[in-house]
mmCIF file of N, CA, C and O in Angstrom:
data_model
loop_
_atom_site.group_PDB
_atom_site.id
_atom_site.type_symbol
_atom_site.label_atom_id
_atom_site.label_comp_id
_atom_site.label_asym_id
_atom_site.label_seq_id
_atom_site.Cartn_x
_atom_site.Cartn_y
_atom_site.Cartn_z
ATOM 1 N N UNK A 1 13.989 37.573 97.236
ATOM 2 C CA UNK A 1 13.444 35.878 96.642
ATOM 3 C C UNK A 1 14.030 34.744 97.953
ATOM 4 O O UNK A 1 14.459 35.198 98.991
ATOM 5 N N UNK A 2 12.979 34.112 97.394
ATOM 6 C CA UNK A 2 13.339 32.674 98.959
ATOM 7 C C UNK A 2 13.965 31.436 98.261
ATOM 8 O O UNK A 2 14.047 31.415 96.842
ATOM 9 N N UNK A 3 14.213 30.394 99.160
ATOM 10 C CA UNK A 3 15.474 29.403 98.689
ATOM 11 C C UNK A 3 14.747 28.727 97.438
ATOM 12 O O UNK A 3 14.691 28.423 96.247
ATOM 13 N N UNK A 4 12.952 28.841 97.630
ATOM 14 C CA UNK A 4 12.457 28.438 96.833
ATOM 15 C C UNK A 4 13.026 28.375 95.408
ATOM 16 O O UNK A 4 12.104 27.571 94.306
ATOM 17 N N UNK A 5 12.551 29.694 95.140
ATOM 18 C CA UNK A 5 12.802 30.521 93.937
ATOM 19 C C UNK A 5 14.407 30.119 93.402
ATOM 20 O O UNK A 5 14.572 29.924 91.832
ATOM 21 N N UNK A 6 15.043 30.404 94.234
ATOM 22 C CA UNK A 6 16.271 30.143 93.777
ATOM 23 C C UNK A 6 16.247 28.907 92.793
ATOM 24 O O UNK A 6 16.905 28.493 91.524
ATOM 25 N N UNK A 7 15.848 27.422 93.380
ATOM 26 C CA UNK A 7 15.275 26.382 93.554
ATOM 27 C C UNK A 7 14.826 26.429 91.709
ATOM 28 O O UNK A 7 15.143 25.268 91.144
ATOM 29 N N UNK A 8 13.891 26.762 91.092
ATOM 30 C CA UNK A 8 13.118 26.994 90.691
ATOM 31 C C UNK A 8 14.543 27.806 89.567
ATOM 32 O O UNK A 8 14.176 26.777 88.255
ATOM 33 N N UNK A 9 14.677 28.883 89.467
ATOM 34 C CA UNK A 9 15.510 28.954 88.559
ATOM 35 C C UNK A 9 16.329 28.268 88.616
ATOM 36 O O UNK A 9 16.407 28.546 87.324
ATOM 37 N N UNK A 10 17.788 27.698 89.197
ATOM 38 C CA UNK A 10 18.108 26.583 88.278
ATOM 39 C C UNK A 10 17.776 25.504 87.194
ATOM 40 O O UNK A 10 18.604 25.110 87.145
ATOM 41 N N UNK A 11 16.384 24.774 88.644
ATOM 42 C CA UNK A 11 15.701 24.503 87.579
ATOM 43 C C UNK A 11 15.562 24.507 86.274
ATOM 44 O O UNK A 11 15.847 23.524 84.895
ATOM 45 N N UNK A 12 14.424 25.786 85.678
ATOM 46 C CA UNK A 12 14.870 26.473 84.064
ATOM 47 C C UNK A 12 15.523 26.680 83.715
ATOM 48 O O UNK A 12 15.952 26.411 82.722
ATOM 49 N N UNK A 13 16.237 26.892 84.445
ATOM 50 C CA UNK A 13 18.028 27.700 83.963
ATOM 51 C C UNK A 13 19.174 26.410 83.601
ATOM 52 O O UNK A 13 19.728 26.537 82.388
ATOM 53 N N UNK A 14 18.754 25.412 84.504
ATOM 54 C CA UNK A 14 20.305 24.141 83.510
ATOM 55 C C UNK A 14 19.663 23.421 83.715
ATOM 56 O O UNK A 14 19.769 22.127 83.892
ATOM 57 N N UNK A 15 17.906 22.650 83.903
ATOM 58 C CA UNK A 15 17.342 21.454 84.063
ATOM 59 C C UNK A 15 17.584 20.920 85.057
ATOM 60 O O UNK A 15 18.465 21.464 86.322
ATOM 61 N N UNK A 16 16.054 20.205 85.633
ATOM 62 C CA UNK A 16 16.227 19.744 86.924
ATOM 63 C C UNK A 16 17.001 18.902 87.074
ATOM 64 O O UNK A 16 17.961 18.815 88.042
ATOM 65 N N UNK A 17 17.992 17.649 86.143
ATOM 66 C CA UNK A 17 18.999 16.536 86.174
ATOM 67 C C UNK A 17 20.437 17.140 86.965
ATOM 68 O O UNK A 17 20.634 17.241 87.722
ATOM 69 N N UNK A 18 20.333 18.637 86.337
ATOM 70 C CA UNK A 18 21.983 19.407 86.456
ATOM 71 C C UNK A 18 22.279 20.154 87.127
ATOM 72 O O UNK A 18 22.963 20.343 87.834
ATOM 73 N N UNK A 19 20.928 21.115 87.840
ATOM 74 C CA UNK A 19 20.648 22.380 88.755
ATOM 75 C C UNK A 19 21.014 22.207 89.892
ATOM 76 O O UNK A 19 22.094 22.413 90.279
ATOM 77 N N UNK A 20 20.953 20.823 90.266
ATOM 78 C CA UNK A 20 21.400 19.869 91.996
ATOM 79 C C UNK A 20 23.155 20.122 92.115
ATOM 80 O O UNK A 20 23.414 20.435 92.633
ATOM 81 N N UNK A 21 23.531 20.175 90.707
ATOM 82 C CA UNK A 21 25.195 19.694 90.667
ATOM 83 C C UNK A 21 25.304 20.869 90.751
ATOM 84 O O UNK A 21 27.101 21.537 91.046
ATOM 85 N N UNK A 22 24.619 21.858 89.753
ATOM 86 C CA UNK A 22 25.602 23.246 89.951
ATOM 87 C C UNK A 22 25.891 24.054 91.763
ATOM 88 O O UNK A 22 26.510 24.664 91.575
ATOM 89 N N UNK A 23 23.650 23.981 92.075
ATOM 90 C CA UNK A 23 24.153 24.313 93.283
ATOM 91 C C UNK A 23 25.467 23.757 94.692
ATOM 92 O O UNK A 23 25.674 24.401 95.189
ATOM 93 N N UNK A 24 25.182 22.572 94.798
ATOM 94 C CA UNK A 24 26.230 21.860 95.085
ATOM 95 C C UNK A 24 27.353 21.681 94.698
ATOM 96 O O UNK A 24 29.040 21.661 95.893
ATOM 97 N N UNK A 25 28.418 22.381 93.463
ATOM 98 C CA UNK A 25 29.603 21.998 93.809
ATOM 99 C C UNK A 25 30.356 22.982 92.080
ATOM 100 O O UNK A 25 31.745 23.031 92.267
ATOM 101 N N UNK A 26 29.525 23.992 91.672
ATOM 102 C CA UNK A 26 30.232 24.797 91.322
ATOM 103 C C UNK A 26 30.165 25.802 92.241
ATOM 104 O O UNK A 26 29.933 26.381 92.852
ATOM 105 N N UNK A 27 31.800 26.490 91.319
ATOM 106 C CA UNK A 27 32.527 27.849 93.072
ATOM 107 C C UNK A 27 32.319 28.635 92.241
ATOM 108 O O UNK A 27 32.591 29.018 91.478
ATOM 109 N N UNK A 28 31.582 29.378 92.673
ATOM 110 C CA UNK A 28 30.892 31.034 92.804
ATOM 111 C C UNK A 28 32.315 31.797 92.587
ATOM 112 O O UNK A 28 32.472 31.829 93.759
ATOM 113 N N UNK A 29 32.644 32.592 91.365
ATOM 114 C CA UNK A 29 33.667 33.647 91.792
ATOM 115 C C UNK A 29 33.501 35.254 92.516
ATOM 116 O O UNK A 29 34.586 35.030 93.671
ATOM 117 N N UNK A 30 32.161 35.076 92.196
ATOM 118 C CA UNK A 30 32.025 36.033 93.443
ATOM 119 C C UNK A 30 31.489 36.057 94.600
ATOM 120 O O UNK A 30 30.700 36.912 95.313
ATOM 121 N N UNK A 31 31.173 34.826 95.064
ATOM 122 C CA UNK A 31 30.981 34.773 96.335
ATOM 123 C C UNK A 31 31.972 34.300 97.151
ATOM 124 O O UNK A 31 31.953 33.408 97.781
ATOM 125 N N UNK A 32 33.782 33.937 97.396
ATOM 126 C CA UNK A 32 34.779 33.872 97.858
ATOM 127 C C UNK A 32 34.443 32.325 97.250
ATOM 128 O O UNK A 32 35.394 31.442 98.329
ATOM 129 N N UNK A 33 34.296 32.056 96.457
ATOM 130 C CA UNK A 33 34.261 30.447 95.736
ATOM 131 C C UNK A 33 33.991 29.621 96.743
ATOM 132 O O UNK A 33 34.382 28.842 96.660
ATOM 133 N N UNK A 34 32.505 30.310 96.899
ATOM 134 C CA UNK A 34 31.520 28.697 97.922
ATOM 135 C C UNK A 34 30.675 28.660 96.659
ATOM 136 O O UNK A 34 30.562 28.927 95.450
ATOM 137 N N UNK A 35 29.903 26.948 96.971
ATOM 138 C CA UNK A 35 28.601 26.664 96.035
ATOM 139 C C UNK A 35 28.132 27.813 96.324
ATOM 140 O O UNK A 35 27.893 28.759 97.495
ATOM 141 N N UNK A 36 26.846 27.700 95.535
ATOM 142 C CA UNK A 36 25.299 28.215 95.928
ATOM 143 C C UNK A 36 25.012 28.096 97.288
ATOM 144 O O UNK A 36 24.219 28.143 98.270
ATOM 145 N N UNK A 37 24.836 26.184 97.638
ATOM 146 C CA UNK A 37 24.723 25.822 99.031
ATOM 147 C C UNK A 37 25.308 26.197 99.868
ATOM 148 O O UNK A 37 24.686 26.290 101.029
ATOM 149 N N UNK A 38 26.820 26.117 99.765
ATOM 150 C CA UNK A 38 27.682 26.456 101.114
ATOM 151 C C UNK A 38 27.372 28.379 101.331
ATOM 152 O O UNK A 38 26.962 28.729 102.354
ATOM 153 N N UNK A 39 26.760 28.884 99.943
ATOM 154 C CA UNK A 39 26.785 30.618 100.438
ATOM 155 C C UNK A 39 25.442 30.583 100.946
ATOM 156 O O UNK A 39 24.927 31.723 101.801
ATOM 157 N N UNK A 40 24.313 29.913 100.466
ATOM 158 C CA UNK A 40 22.688 29.765 101.191
ATOM 159 C C UNK A 40 22.910 29.780 102.878
ATOM 160 O O UNK A 40 22.840 30.049 103.900
ATOM 161 N N UNK A 41 23.750 28.525 102.917
ATOM 162 C CA UNK A 41 24.193 28.393 104.042
ATOM 163 C C UNK A 41 24.888 28.653 104.961
ATOM 164 O O UNK A 41 24.407 28.837 106.315
ATOM 165 N N UNK A 42 26.015 29.728 104.331
ATOM 166 C CA UNK A 42 26.645 30.933 105.540
ATOM 167 C C UNK A 42 25.789 32.404 105.186
ATOM 168 O O UNK A 42 26.188 33.516 105.961
ATOM 169 N N UNK A 43 24.246 32.346 105.223
ATOM 170 C CA UNK A 43 22.862 33.147 105.029
ATOM 171 C C UNK A 43 23.089 34.330 103.831
ATOM 172 O O UNK A 43 22.587 34.979 104.209
ATOM 173 N N UNK A 44 23.983 33.637 103.229
ATOM 174 C CA UNK A 44 23.977 34.778 101.510
ATOM 175 C C UNK A 44 22.413 34.829 101.150
ATOM 176 O O UNK A 44 22.032 33.719 101.170
ATOM 177 N N UNK A 45 22.018 35.588 100.652
ATOM 178 C CA UNK A 45 20.952 36.021 100.067
ATOM 179 C C UNK A 45 19.910 35.134 99.105
ATOM 180 O O UNK A 45 21.186 35.367 98.312
ATOM 181 N N UNK A 46 19.224 34.233 98.963
ATOM 182 C CA UNK A 46 19.127 33.707 97.760
ATOM 183 C C UNK A 46 20.023 34.541 96.209
ATOM 184 O O UNK A 46 19.829 34.287 95.390
ATOM 185 N N UNK A 47 18.375 35.579 96.287
ATOM 186 C CA UNK A 47 18.846 37.068 95.117
ATOM 187 C C UNK A 47 20.148 37.141 94.702
ATOM 188 O O UNK A 47 21.360 37.063 93.983
ATOM 189 N N UNK A 48 21.376 37.103 95.582
ATOM 190 C CA UNK A 48 22.605 37.738 95.475
ATOM 191 C C UNK A 48 23.940 35.943 94.963
ATOM 192 O O UNK A 48 24.266 36.195 93.810
ATOM 193 N N UNK A 49 23.151 35.076 95.296
ATOM 194 C CA UNK A 49 23.857 33.907 95.504
ATOM 195 C C UNK A 49 23.189 33.765 93.343
ATOM 196 O O UNK A 49 24.542 33.160 92.471
ATOM 197 N N UNK A 50 21.616 33.951 93.500
ATOM 198 C CA UNK A 50 21.301 33.749 91.470
ATOM 199 C C UNK A 50 22.391 34.724 91.152
ATOM 200 O O UNK A 50 22.967 34.268 89.717
ATOM 201 N N UNK A 51 21.819 35.956 91.243
ATOM 202 C CA UNK A 51 22.695 36.918 90.164
ATOM 203 C C UNK A 51 24.330 36.486 90.010
ATOM 204 O O UNK A 51 24.708 36.655 89.244
ATOM 205 N N UNK A 52 25.352 36.290 90.595
ATOM 206 C CA UNK A 52 26.495 35.550 91.092
ATOM 207 C C UNK A 52 26.174 34.643 90.103
ATOM 208 O O UNK A 52 27.277 34.319 88.690
ATOM 209 N N UNK A 53 25.818 33.413 90.369
ATOM 210 C CA UNK A 53 25.480 32.233 89.476
ATOM 211 C C UNK A 53 25.660 32.804 87.844
ATOM 212 O O UNK A 53 25.673 32.237 86.773
ATOM 213 N N UNK A 54 24.239 33.907 87.903
ATOM 214 C CA UNK A 54 24.316 34.217 86.635
ATOM 215 C C UNK A 54 24.823 34.451 85.767
ATOM 216 O O UNK A 54 25.521 34.562 84.944
ATOM 217 N N UNK A 55 26.747 35.648 86.759
ATOM 218 C CA UNK A 55 27.095 36.541 85.931
ATOM 219 C C UNK A 55 28.396 35.133 85.870
ATOM 220 O O UNK A 55 29.177 35.866 85.038
ATOM 221 N N UNK A 56 28.340 34.019 86.735
ATOM 222 C CA UNK A 56 29.854 32.507 86.173
ATOM 223 C C UNK A 56 29.165 32.818 84.657
ATOM 224 O O UNK A 56 30.176 32.002 84.460
ATOM 225 N N UNK A 57 27.823 32.084 84.528
ATOM 226 C CA UNK A 57 27.843 31.281 83.702
ATOM 227 C C UNK A 57 26.710 32.272 82.519
ATOM 228 O O UNK A 57 26.223 31.239 81.699
ATOM 229 N N UNK A 58 27.321 33.709 82.660
ATOM 230 C CA UNK A 58 27.042 34.559 81.151
ATOM 231 C C UNK A 58 25.352 34.222 81.499
ATOM 232 O O UNK A 58 25.167 34.113 80.156
ATOM 233 N N UNK A 59 24.550 34.294 82.609
ATOM 234 C CA UNK A 59 23.210 34.321 81.575
ATOM 235 C C UNK A 59 22.694 35.069 81.145
ATOM 236 O O UNK A 59 23.064 36.394 81.820
ATOM 237 N N UNK A 60 21.711 35.531 79.696
ATOM 238 C CA UNK A 60 21.782 36.876 79.726
ATOM 239 C C UNK A 60 20.656 37.450 80.321
ATOM 240 O O UNK A 60 19.848 36.571 81.229
ATOM 241 N N UNK A 61 20.581 38.698 80.689
ATOM 242 C CA UNK A 61 19.760 39.756 81.183
ATOM 243 C C UNK A 61 18.581 39.402 81.085
ATOM 244 O O UNK A 61 17.292 38.951 82.267
ATOM 245 N N UNK A 62 18.100 38.508 79.797
ATOM 246 C CA UNK A 62 16.250 38.226 79.883
ATOM 247 C C UNK A 62 15.995 37.222 80.517
ATOM 248 O O UNK A 62 14.951 36.832 80.066
ATOM 249 N N UNK A 63 16.602 36.348 81.037
ATOM 250 C CA UNK A 63 16.746 35.190 81.270
ATOM 251 C C UNK A 63 17.174 34.891 82.861
ATOM 252 O O UNK A 63 16.434 34.324 83.438
ATOM 253 N N UNK A 64 17.332 36.222 83.137
ATOM 254 C CA UNK A 64 17.586 36.092 84.400
ATOM 255 C C UNK A 64 16.228 36.025 85.869
ATOM 256 O O UNK A 64 16.370 36.470 86.728
ATOM 257 N N UNK A 65 14.868 36.281 85.240
ATOM 258 C CA UNK A 65 13.955 36.299 86.258
ATOM 259 C C UNK A 65 13.249 35.135 86.165
ATOM 260 O O UNK A 65 12.297 34.808 86.655
ATOM 261 N N UNK A 66 13.484 34.375 84.806
ATOM 262 C CA UNK A 66 13.063 33.390 85.022
ATOM 263 C C UNK A 66 11.503 33.346 84.121
ATOM 264 O O UNK A 66 11.968 34.539 83.168
ATOM 265 N N UNK A 67 11.370 31.891 83.406
ATOM 266 C CA UNK A 67 10.247 32.061 82.483
ATOM 267 C C UNK A 67 9.421 32.604 82.848
ATOM 268 O O UNK A 67 8.572 33.061 84.043
ATOM 269 N N UNK A 68 8.596 33.498 81.746
ATOM 270 C CA UNK A 68 7.208 34.126 82.462
ATOM 271 C C UNK A 68 5.957 32.874 82.523
ATOM 272 O O UNK A 68 6.186 31.715 82.027
ATOM 273 N N UNK A 69 5.477 33.202 83.212
ATOM 274 C CA UNK A 69 4.339 31.947 83.933
ATOM 275 C C UNK A 69 2.632 32.803 83.407
ATOM 276 O O UNK A 69 2.435 34.043 83.613
ATOM 277 N N UNK A 70 2.169 32.175 82.936
ATOM 278 C CA UNK A 70 0.360 32.352 82.674
ATOM 279 C C UNK A 70 -0.319 33.292 83.976
ATOM 280 O O UNK A 70 0.256 32.984 85.129
ATOM 281 N N UNK A 71 -0.572 34.076 84.280
ATOM 282 C CA UNK A 71 -1.750 34.522 85.045
ATOM 283 C C UNK A 71 -2.749 33.087 85.898
ATOM 284 O O UNK A 71 -3.694 32.372 84.777
ATOM 285 N N UNK A 72 -2.425 32.672 87.133
ATOM 286 C CA UNK A 72 -3.655 32.291 86.977
ATOM 287 C C UNK A 72 -5.113 33.249 87.327
ATOM 288 O O UNK A 72 -4.990 33.489 87.431
ATOM 289 N N UNK A 73 -5.537 31.777 86.515
ATOM 290 C CA UNK A 73 -7.443 32.482 86.595
ATOM 291 C C UNK A 73 -8.612 32.564 88.220
ATOM 292 O O UNK A 73 -9.103 33.674 87.640
ATOM 293 N N UNK A 74 -7.345 31.807 89.041
ATOM 294 C CA UNK A 74 -8.673 31.950 89.396
ATOM 295 C C UNK A 74 -7.761 33.305 90.990
ATOM 296 O O UNK A 74 -8.625 33.164 92.491
ATOM 297 N N UNK A 75 -6.576 33.593 90.539
ATOM 298 C CA UNK A 75 -6.599 35.178 91.370
ATOM 299 C C UNK A 75 -6.782 36.599 90.760
ATOM 300 O O UNK A 75 -7.368 36.117 89.897
ATOM 301 N N UNK A 76 -6.860 36.888 91.963
ATOM 302 C CA UNK A 76 -7.317 38.282 91.718
ATOM 303 C C UNK A 76 -6.796 38.833 91.515
ATOM 304 O O UNK A 76 -5.518 38.921 91.567
ATOM 305 N N UNK A 77 -7.060 39.943 90.919
ATOM 306 C CA UNK A 77 -6.329 40.759 89.958
ATOM 307 C C UNK A 77 -6.414 42.235 90.608
ATOM 308 O O UNK A 77 -5.613 42.962 89.884
ATOM 309 N N UNK A 78 -6.522 42.266 91.314
ATOM 310 C CA UNK A 78 -6.266 44.020 92.047
ATOM 311 C C UNK A 78 -4.426 44.228 92.621
ATOM 312 O O UNK A 78 -3.890 45.063 92.052
#
């Protein structure tokens, strides 16, 4: 997972107005009480950060991968 994926998932789950606050202020219990921003800056993989946030906020399994997106019509199907 890339950092951009983490930001997208945060926006989808918490809304674009609240997501930056979650990333900057919420202390993640499973990551040594660091915020998402601190953990990423310390080299923690974005996927690990996202899953730890999901645990803290009790995000259901069905939403942990983000929203389903339609296939792009111009994308090759191979």
